[in-house]
Short mmCIF file of C-alpha atoms in Angstrom, two decimals:
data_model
loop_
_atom_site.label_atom_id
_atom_site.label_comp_id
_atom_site.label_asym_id
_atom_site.label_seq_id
_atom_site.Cartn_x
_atom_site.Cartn_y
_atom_site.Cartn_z
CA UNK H 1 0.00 0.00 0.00
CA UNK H 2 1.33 3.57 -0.79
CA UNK H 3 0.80 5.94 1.99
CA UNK H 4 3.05 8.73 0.17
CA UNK H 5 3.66 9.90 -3.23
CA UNK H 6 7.11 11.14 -3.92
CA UNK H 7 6.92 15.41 -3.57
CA UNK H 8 7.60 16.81 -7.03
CA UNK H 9 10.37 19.92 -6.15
CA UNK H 10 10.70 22.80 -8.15
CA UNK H 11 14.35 21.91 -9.36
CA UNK H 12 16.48 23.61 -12.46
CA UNK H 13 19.79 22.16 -12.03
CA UNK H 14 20.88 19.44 -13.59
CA UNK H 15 22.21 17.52 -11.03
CA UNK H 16 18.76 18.03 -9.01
CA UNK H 17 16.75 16.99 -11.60
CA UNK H 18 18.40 13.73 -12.48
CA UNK H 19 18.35 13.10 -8.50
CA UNK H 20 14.26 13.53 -8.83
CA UNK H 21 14.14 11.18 -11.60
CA UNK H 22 15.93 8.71 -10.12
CA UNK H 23 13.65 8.58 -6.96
CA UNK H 24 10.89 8.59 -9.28
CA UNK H 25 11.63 5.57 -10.98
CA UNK H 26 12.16 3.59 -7.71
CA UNK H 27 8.97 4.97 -6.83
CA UNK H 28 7.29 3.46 -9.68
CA UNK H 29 8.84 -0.18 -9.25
CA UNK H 30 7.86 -0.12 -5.47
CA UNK H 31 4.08 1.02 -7.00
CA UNK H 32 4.15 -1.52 -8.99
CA UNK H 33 5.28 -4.34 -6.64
CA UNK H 34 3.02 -3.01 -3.84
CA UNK H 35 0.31 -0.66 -4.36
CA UNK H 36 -2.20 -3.77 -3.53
CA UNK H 37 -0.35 -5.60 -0.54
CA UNK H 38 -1.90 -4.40 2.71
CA UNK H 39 0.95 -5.83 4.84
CA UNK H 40 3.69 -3.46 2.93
CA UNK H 41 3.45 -0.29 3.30
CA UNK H 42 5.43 2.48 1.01
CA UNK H 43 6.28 6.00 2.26
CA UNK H 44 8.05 8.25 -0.12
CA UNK H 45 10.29 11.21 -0.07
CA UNK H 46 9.98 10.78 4.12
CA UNK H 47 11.36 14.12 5.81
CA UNK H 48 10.72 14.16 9.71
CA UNK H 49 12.79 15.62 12.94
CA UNK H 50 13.60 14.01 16.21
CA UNK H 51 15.71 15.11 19.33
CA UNK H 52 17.28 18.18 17.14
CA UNK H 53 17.71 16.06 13.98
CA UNK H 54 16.20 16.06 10.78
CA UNK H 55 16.43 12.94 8.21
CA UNK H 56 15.18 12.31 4.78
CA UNK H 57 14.20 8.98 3.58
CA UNK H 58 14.25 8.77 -0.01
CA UNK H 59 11.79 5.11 0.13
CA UNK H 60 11.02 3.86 3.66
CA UNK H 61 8.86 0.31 3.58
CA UNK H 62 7.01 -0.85 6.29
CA UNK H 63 6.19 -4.54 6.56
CA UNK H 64 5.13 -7.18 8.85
CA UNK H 65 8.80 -8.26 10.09
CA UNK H 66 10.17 -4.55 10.37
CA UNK H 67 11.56 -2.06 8.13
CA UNK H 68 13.53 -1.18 4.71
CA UNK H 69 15.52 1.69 4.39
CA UNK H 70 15.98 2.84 0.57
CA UNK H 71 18.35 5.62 -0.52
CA UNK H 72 18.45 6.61 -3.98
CA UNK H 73 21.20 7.81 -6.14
CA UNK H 74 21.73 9.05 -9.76
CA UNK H 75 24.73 7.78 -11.03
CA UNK H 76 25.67 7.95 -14.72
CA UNK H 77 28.90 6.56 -15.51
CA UNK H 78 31.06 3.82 -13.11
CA UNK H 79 30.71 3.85 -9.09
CA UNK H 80 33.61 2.34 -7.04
CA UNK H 81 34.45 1.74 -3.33
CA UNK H 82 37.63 1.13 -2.28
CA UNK H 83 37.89 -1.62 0.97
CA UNK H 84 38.14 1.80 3.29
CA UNK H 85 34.38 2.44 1.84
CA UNK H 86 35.01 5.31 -0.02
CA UNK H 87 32.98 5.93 -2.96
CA UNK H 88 34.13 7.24 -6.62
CA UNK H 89 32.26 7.85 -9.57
CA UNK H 90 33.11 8.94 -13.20
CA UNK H 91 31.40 11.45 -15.24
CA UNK H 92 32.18 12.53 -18.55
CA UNK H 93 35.67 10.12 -17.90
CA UNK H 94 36.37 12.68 -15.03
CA UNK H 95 36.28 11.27 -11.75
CA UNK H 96 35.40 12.39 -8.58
CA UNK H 97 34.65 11.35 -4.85
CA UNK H 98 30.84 11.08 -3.58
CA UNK H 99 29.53 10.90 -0.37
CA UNK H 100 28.67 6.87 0.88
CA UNK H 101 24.83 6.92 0.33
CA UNK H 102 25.55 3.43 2.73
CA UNK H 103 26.61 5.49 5.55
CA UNK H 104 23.63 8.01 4.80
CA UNK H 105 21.30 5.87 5.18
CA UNK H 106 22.57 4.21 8.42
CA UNK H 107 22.30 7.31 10.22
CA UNK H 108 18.71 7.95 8.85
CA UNK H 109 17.90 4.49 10.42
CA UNK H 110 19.47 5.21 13.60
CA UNK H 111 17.07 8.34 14.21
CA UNK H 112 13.79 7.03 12.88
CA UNK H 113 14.11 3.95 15.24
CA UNK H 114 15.17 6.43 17.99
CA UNK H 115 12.29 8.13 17.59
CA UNK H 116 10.09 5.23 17.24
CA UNK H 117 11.33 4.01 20.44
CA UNK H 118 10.63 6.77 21.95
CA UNK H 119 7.17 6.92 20.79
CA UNK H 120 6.34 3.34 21.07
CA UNK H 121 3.71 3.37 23.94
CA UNK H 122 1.59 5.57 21.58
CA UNK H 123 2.09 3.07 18.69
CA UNK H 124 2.45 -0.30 19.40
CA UNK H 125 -0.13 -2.64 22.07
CA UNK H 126 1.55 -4.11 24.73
CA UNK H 127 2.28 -8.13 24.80
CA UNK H 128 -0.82 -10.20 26.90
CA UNK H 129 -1.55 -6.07 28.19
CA UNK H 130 1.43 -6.40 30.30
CA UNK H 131 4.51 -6.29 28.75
CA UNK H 132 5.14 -2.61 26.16
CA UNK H 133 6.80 -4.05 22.91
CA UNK H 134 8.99 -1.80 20.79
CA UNK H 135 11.11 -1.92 17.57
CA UNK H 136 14.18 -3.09 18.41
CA UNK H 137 13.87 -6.97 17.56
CA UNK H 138 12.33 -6.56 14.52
CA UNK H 139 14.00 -6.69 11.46
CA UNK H 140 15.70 -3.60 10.23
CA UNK H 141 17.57 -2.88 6.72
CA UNK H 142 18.72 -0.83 4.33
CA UNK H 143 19.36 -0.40 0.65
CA UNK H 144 21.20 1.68 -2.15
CA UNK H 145 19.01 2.16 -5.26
CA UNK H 146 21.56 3.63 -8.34
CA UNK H 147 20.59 4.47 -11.52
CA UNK H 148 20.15 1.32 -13.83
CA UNK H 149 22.58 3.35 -16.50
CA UNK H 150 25.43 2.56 -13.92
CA UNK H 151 28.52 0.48 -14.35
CA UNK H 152 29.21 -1.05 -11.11
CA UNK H 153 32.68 -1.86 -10.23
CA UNK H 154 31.71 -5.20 -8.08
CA UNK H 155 34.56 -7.02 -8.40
CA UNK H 156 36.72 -4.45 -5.76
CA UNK H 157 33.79 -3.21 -3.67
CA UNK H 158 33.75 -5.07 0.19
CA UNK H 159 31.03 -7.63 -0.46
CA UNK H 160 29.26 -5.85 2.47
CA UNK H 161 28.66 -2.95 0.83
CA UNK H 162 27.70 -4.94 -3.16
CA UNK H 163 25.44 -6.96 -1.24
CA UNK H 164 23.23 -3.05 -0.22
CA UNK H 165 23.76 -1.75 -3.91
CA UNK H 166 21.46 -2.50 -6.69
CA UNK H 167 20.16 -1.44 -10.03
CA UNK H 168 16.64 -0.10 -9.50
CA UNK H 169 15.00 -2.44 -11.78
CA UNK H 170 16.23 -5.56 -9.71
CA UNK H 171 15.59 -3.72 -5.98
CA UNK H 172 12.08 -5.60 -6.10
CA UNK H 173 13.57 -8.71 -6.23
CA UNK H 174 16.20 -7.90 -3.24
CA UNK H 175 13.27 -6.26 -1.57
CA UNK H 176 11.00 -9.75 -1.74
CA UNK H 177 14.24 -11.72 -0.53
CA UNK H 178 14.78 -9.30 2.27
CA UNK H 179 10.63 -9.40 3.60
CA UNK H 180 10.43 -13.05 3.11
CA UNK H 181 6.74 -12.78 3.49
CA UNK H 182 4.08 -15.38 3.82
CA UNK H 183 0.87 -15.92 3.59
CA UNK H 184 -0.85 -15.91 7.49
CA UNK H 185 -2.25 -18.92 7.53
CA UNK H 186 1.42 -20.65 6.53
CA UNK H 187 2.88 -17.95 9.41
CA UNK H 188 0.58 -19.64 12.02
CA UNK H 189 1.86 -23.45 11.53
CA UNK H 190 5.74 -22.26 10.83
CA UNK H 191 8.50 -23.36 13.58
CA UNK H 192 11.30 -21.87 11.67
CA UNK H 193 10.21 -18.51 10.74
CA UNK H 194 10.61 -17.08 14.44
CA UNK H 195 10.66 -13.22 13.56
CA UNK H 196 8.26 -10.93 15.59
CA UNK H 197 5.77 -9.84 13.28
CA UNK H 198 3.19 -6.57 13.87
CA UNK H 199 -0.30 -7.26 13.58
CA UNK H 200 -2.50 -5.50 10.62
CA UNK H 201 -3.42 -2.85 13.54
CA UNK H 202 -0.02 -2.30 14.45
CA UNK H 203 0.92 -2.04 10.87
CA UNK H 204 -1.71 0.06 10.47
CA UNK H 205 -0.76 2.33 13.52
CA UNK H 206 2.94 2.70 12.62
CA UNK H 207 1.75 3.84 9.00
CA UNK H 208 -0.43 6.29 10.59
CA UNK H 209 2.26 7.71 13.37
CA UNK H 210 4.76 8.41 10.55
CA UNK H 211 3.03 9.95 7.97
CA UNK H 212 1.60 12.16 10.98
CA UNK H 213 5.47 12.68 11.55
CA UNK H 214 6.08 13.82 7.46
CA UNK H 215 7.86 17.30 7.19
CA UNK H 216 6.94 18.78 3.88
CA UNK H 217 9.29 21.09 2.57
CA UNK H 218 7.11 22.75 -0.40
CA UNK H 219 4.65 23.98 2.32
CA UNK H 220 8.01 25.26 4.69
CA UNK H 221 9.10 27.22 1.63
CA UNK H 222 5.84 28.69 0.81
CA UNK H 223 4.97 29.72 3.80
CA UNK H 224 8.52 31.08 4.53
CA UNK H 225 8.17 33.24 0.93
CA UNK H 226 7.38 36.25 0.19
CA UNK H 227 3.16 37.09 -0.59
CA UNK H 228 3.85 37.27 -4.71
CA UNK H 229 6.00 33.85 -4.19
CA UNK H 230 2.85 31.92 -3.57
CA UNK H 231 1.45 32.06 -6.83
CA UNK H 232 3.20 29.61 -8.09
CA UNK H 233 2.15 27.76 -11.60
CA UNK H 234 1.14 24.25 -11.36
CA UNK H 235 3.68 21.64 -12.41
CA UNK H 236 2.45 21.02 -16.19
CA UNK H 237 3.23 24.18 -17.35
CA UNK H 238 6.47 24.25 -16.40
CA UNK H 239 8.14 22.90 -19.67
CA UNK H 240 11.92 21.79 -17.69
CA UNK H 241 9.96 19.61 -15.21
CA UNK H 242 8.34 17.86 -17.98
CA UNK H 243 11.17 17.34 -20.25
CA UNK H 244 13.34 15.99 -17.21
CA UNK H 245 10.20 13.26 -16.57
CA UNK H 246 9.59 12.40 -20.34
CA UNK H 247 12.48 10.14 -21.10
CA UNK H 248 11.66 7.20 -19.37
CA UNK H 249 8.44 5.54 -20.64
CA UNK H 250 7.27 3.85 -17.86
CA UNK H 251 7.68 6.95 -15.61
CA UNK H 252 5.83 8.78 -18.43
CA UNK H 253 2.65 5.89 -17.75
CA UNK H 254 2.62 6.36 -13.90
CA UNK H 255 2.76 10.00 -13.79
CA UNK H 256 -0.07 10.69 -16.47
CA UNK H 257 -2.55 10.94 -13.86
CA UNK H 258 -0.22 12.68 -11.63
CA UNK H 259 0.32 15.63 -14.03
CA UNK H 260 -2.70 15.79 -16.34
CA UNK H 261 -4.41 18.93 -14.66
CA UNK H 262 -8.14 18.17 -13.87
CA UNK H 263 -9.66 21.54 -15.33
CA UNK H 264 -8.68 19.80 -18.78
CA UNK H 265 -12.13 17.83 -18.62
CA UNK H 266 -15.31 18.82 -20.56
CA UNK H 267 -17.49 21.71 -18.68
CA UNK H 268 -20.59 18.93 -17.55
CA UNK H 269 -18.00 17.18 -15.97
CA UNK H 270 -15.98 19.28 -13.90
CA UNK H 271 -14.26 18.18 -10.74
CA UNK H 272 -15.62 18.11 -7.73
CA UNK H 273 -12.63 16.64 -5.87
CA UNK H 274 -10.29 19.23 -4.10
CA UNK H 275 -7.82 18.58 -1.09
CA UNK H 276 -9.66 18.84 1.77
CA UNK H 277 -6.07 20.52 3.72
CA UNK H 278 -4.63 23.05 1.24
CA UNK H 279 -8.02 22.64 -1.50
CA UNK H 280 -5.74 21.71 -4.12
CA UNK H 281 -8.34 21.01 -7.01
CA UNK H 282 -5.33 19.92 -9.75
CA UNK H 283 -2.20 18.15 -8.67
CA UNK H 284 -3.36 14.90 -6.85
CA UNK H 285 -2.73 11.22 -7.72
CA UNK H 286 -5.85 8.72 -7.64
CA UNK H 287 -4.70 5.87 -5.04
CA UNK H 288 -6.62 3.18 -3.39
CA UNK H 289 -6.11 2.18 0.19
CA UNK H 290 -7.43 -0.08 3.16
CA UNK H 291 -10.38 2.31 3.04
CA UNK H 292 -11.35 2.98 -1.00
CA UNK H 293 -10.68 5.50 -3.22
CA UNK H 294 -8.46 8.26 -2.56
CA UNK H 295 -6.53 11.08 -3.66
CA UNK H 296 -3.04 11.89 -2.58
CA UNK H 297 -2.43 15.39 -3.04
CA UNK H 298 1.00 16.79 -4.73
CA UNK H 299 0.97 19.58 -2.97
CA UNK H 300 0.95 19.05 0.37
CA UNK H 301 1.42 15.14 0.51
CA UNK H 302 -2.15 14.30 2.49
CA UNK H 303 -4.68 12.45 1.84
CA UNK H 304 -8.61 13.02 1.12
CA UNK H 305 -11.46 10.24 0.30
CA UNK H 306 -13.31 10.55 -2.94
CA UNK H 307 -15.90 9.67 -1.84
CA UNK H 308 -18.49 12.53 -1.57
CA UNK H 309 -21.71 13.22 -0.78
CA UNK H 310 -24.28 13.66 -4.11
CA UNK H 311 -23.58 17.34 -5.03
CA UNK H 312 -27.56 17.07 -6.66
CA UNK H 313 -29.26 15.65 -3.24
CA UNK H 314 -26.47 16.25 -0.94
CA UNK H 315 -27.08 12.28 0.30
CA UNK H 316 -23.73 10.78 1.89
CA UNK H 317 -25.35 7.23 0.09
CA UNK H 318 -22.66 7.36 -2.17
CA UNK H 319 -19.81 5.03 -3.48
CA UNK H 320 -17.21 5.24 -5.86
CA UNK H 321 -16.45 2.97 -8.73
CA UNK H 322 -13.29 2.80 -11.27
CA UNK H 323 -12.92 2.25 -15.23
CA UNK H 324 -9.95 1.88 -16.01
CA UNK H 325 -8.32 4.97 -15.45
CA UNK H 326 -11.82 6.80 -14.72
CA UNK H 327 -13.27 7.00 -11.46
CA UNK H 328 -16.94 7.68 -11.24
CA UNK H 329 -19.14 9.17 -8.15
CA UNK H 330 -22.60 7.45 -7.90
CA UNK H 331 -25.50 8.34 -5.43
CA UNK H 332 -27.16 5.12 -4.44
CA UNK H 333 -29.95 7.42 -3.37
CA UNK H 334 -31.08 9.35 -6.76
CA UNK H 335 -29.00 7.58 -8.83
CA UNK H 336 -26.91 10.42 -9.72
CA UNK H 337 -24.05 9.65 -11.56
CA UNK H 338 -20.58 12.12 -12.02
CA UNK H 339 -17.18 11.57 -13.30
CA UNK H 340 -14.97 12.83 -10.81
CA UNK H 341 -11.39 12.05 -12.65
#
């Protein structure tokens, strides 16, 4: 399940735009994998402060053994790491140290299971209502997602750190090896599998707690600006965030509903979905959760049902259905009927 979108950022530089890309497209493979699995859940471009600190996850996964730490990097060109763990990269046959995204994300884990910890009697149920459980026996890992243009250098890299790196289109695969999951009824009659595991509440709860904890940075900026700052176009008119997103097809796919701009449909049809937080009516992305339809809003990263009451009899008897890519309000009570994306 994907409880956050990645955050588009208004970016110009080269360097920041490839980085964007390059979260996007593990963002798509982790959609793919597990936008329908109810005991994974996927929180994107994750920003949050504890104890003085601040952290940003590119990919954080949340299963039923524990977590998955994913940092992504855009690397175009070869990547080497010495046996002291220092990283190299060539561009344009220059090269050039780079930070260890391996040691980034280590410290990332660190303070989001410090803070977890210290939040865990708000979180988690305690064992038999005696005994508080907490985070640290589950399972905790982390990855390094590089662009799949890379030329990895394996055969000098410390096994320790080749065995964290991958190509995004095989960090599925790692990911599935990593979770090990199983079906519950298999779970139940399994001696060797001894790993704590959180129950769908406590999954549920920890998904909940985070995204509560999410820092978004667009709405820090914003509110930080200058008045005239805040009229700020919407994302499909800006030609340089489009051309950075067209080359790769697939990414083209996912983000058609992310970036087609609502107003486009006919007059009898328009929308009657907004954000109910910042009343974004535009930039959203149609998800589906543990509880229907709903929209996940670009803008300020939260999330609002699309399900509506009947805007011609005002009855809450309403459901909505999906076609496709269409999604469709119906009143159960008139029989009113309204494409909504």
């Amino acid at each position: 399940m994907i409880l956050k979108t990645k955050t588009l950022q208004m970016t110009k530089t080269p360097q920041t735009i490839a980085g964007q890309k390059q979260e996007q497209d593990v963002a798509f493979f982790l959609r793919r994998a597990f936008k329908d699995h109810p005991e994974v859940l996927v929180i994107n471009d994750f920003k949050f402060s504890f104890n003085d600190e601040t952290a940003q996850i590119d990919h954080l996964i949340v299963y039923t053994y524990g977590f998955v730490l994913i940092e992504s990097k855009s690397i175009k060109g070869h990547v080497k790491v010495n046996n002291q763990g220092e990283w190299t990269r060539s561009y344009n046959s220059q090269w050039s140290g780079m930070s260890s995204p391996i040691k980034q994300v280590e410290l990332q884990q660190a303070l989001l299971k410090e803070m977890l910890m210290h939040h865990k009697s708000e979180i988690l149920s305690k064992l038999l209502g005696i005994k508080q459980q907490g985070f640290n026996g589950r399972c905790w890992h982390y990855l390094c997602a590089v662009s799949s243009n890379a030329v990895i250098d394996r055969k000098t890299m410390p096994k320790e750190i080749s065995d964290k790196l991958y190509k995004t289109e095989f960090l599925v695969d790692e990911l599935k090896n990593i979770m090990k999951l199983k079906h519950k009824l298999i779970r139940l009659v399994s001696v060797t599998d001894t790993r704590p595991d959180f129950s769908q509440q406590e999954l549920d709860s920890i998904g909940q707690f985070l995204i509560s904890q999410h820092i978004d940075s667009n709405i820090q900026q914003v509110d930080g600006a200058p008045a005239q700052l805040k009229q700020i176009q919407p994302i499909p008119k800006r030609p340089e965030l489009k051309s950075a997103l067209a080359p790769t097809n697939h990414l083209a796919q996912s983000n058609a509903t992310i970036l087609a701009p609502v107003a486009a449909l006919a007059p009898d049809q328009h929308p009657i979905l907004s954000c109910k937080y910042c009343g974004e009516s535009t930039l959203y992305t149609p998800m589906h959760g543990k509880f229907g339809y709903y929209i996940n809003c670009n803008q300020c990263s939260k999330n609002t049902s699309m399900k509506q009451p009947c805007p011609q009899c005002q009855s809450k008897n309403t459901k909505v259905t999906k076609r496709k890519e269409t999604y469709t309000l119906n009143c159960v009570d008139c029989g009113f009927e309204k494409q909504i994306i």
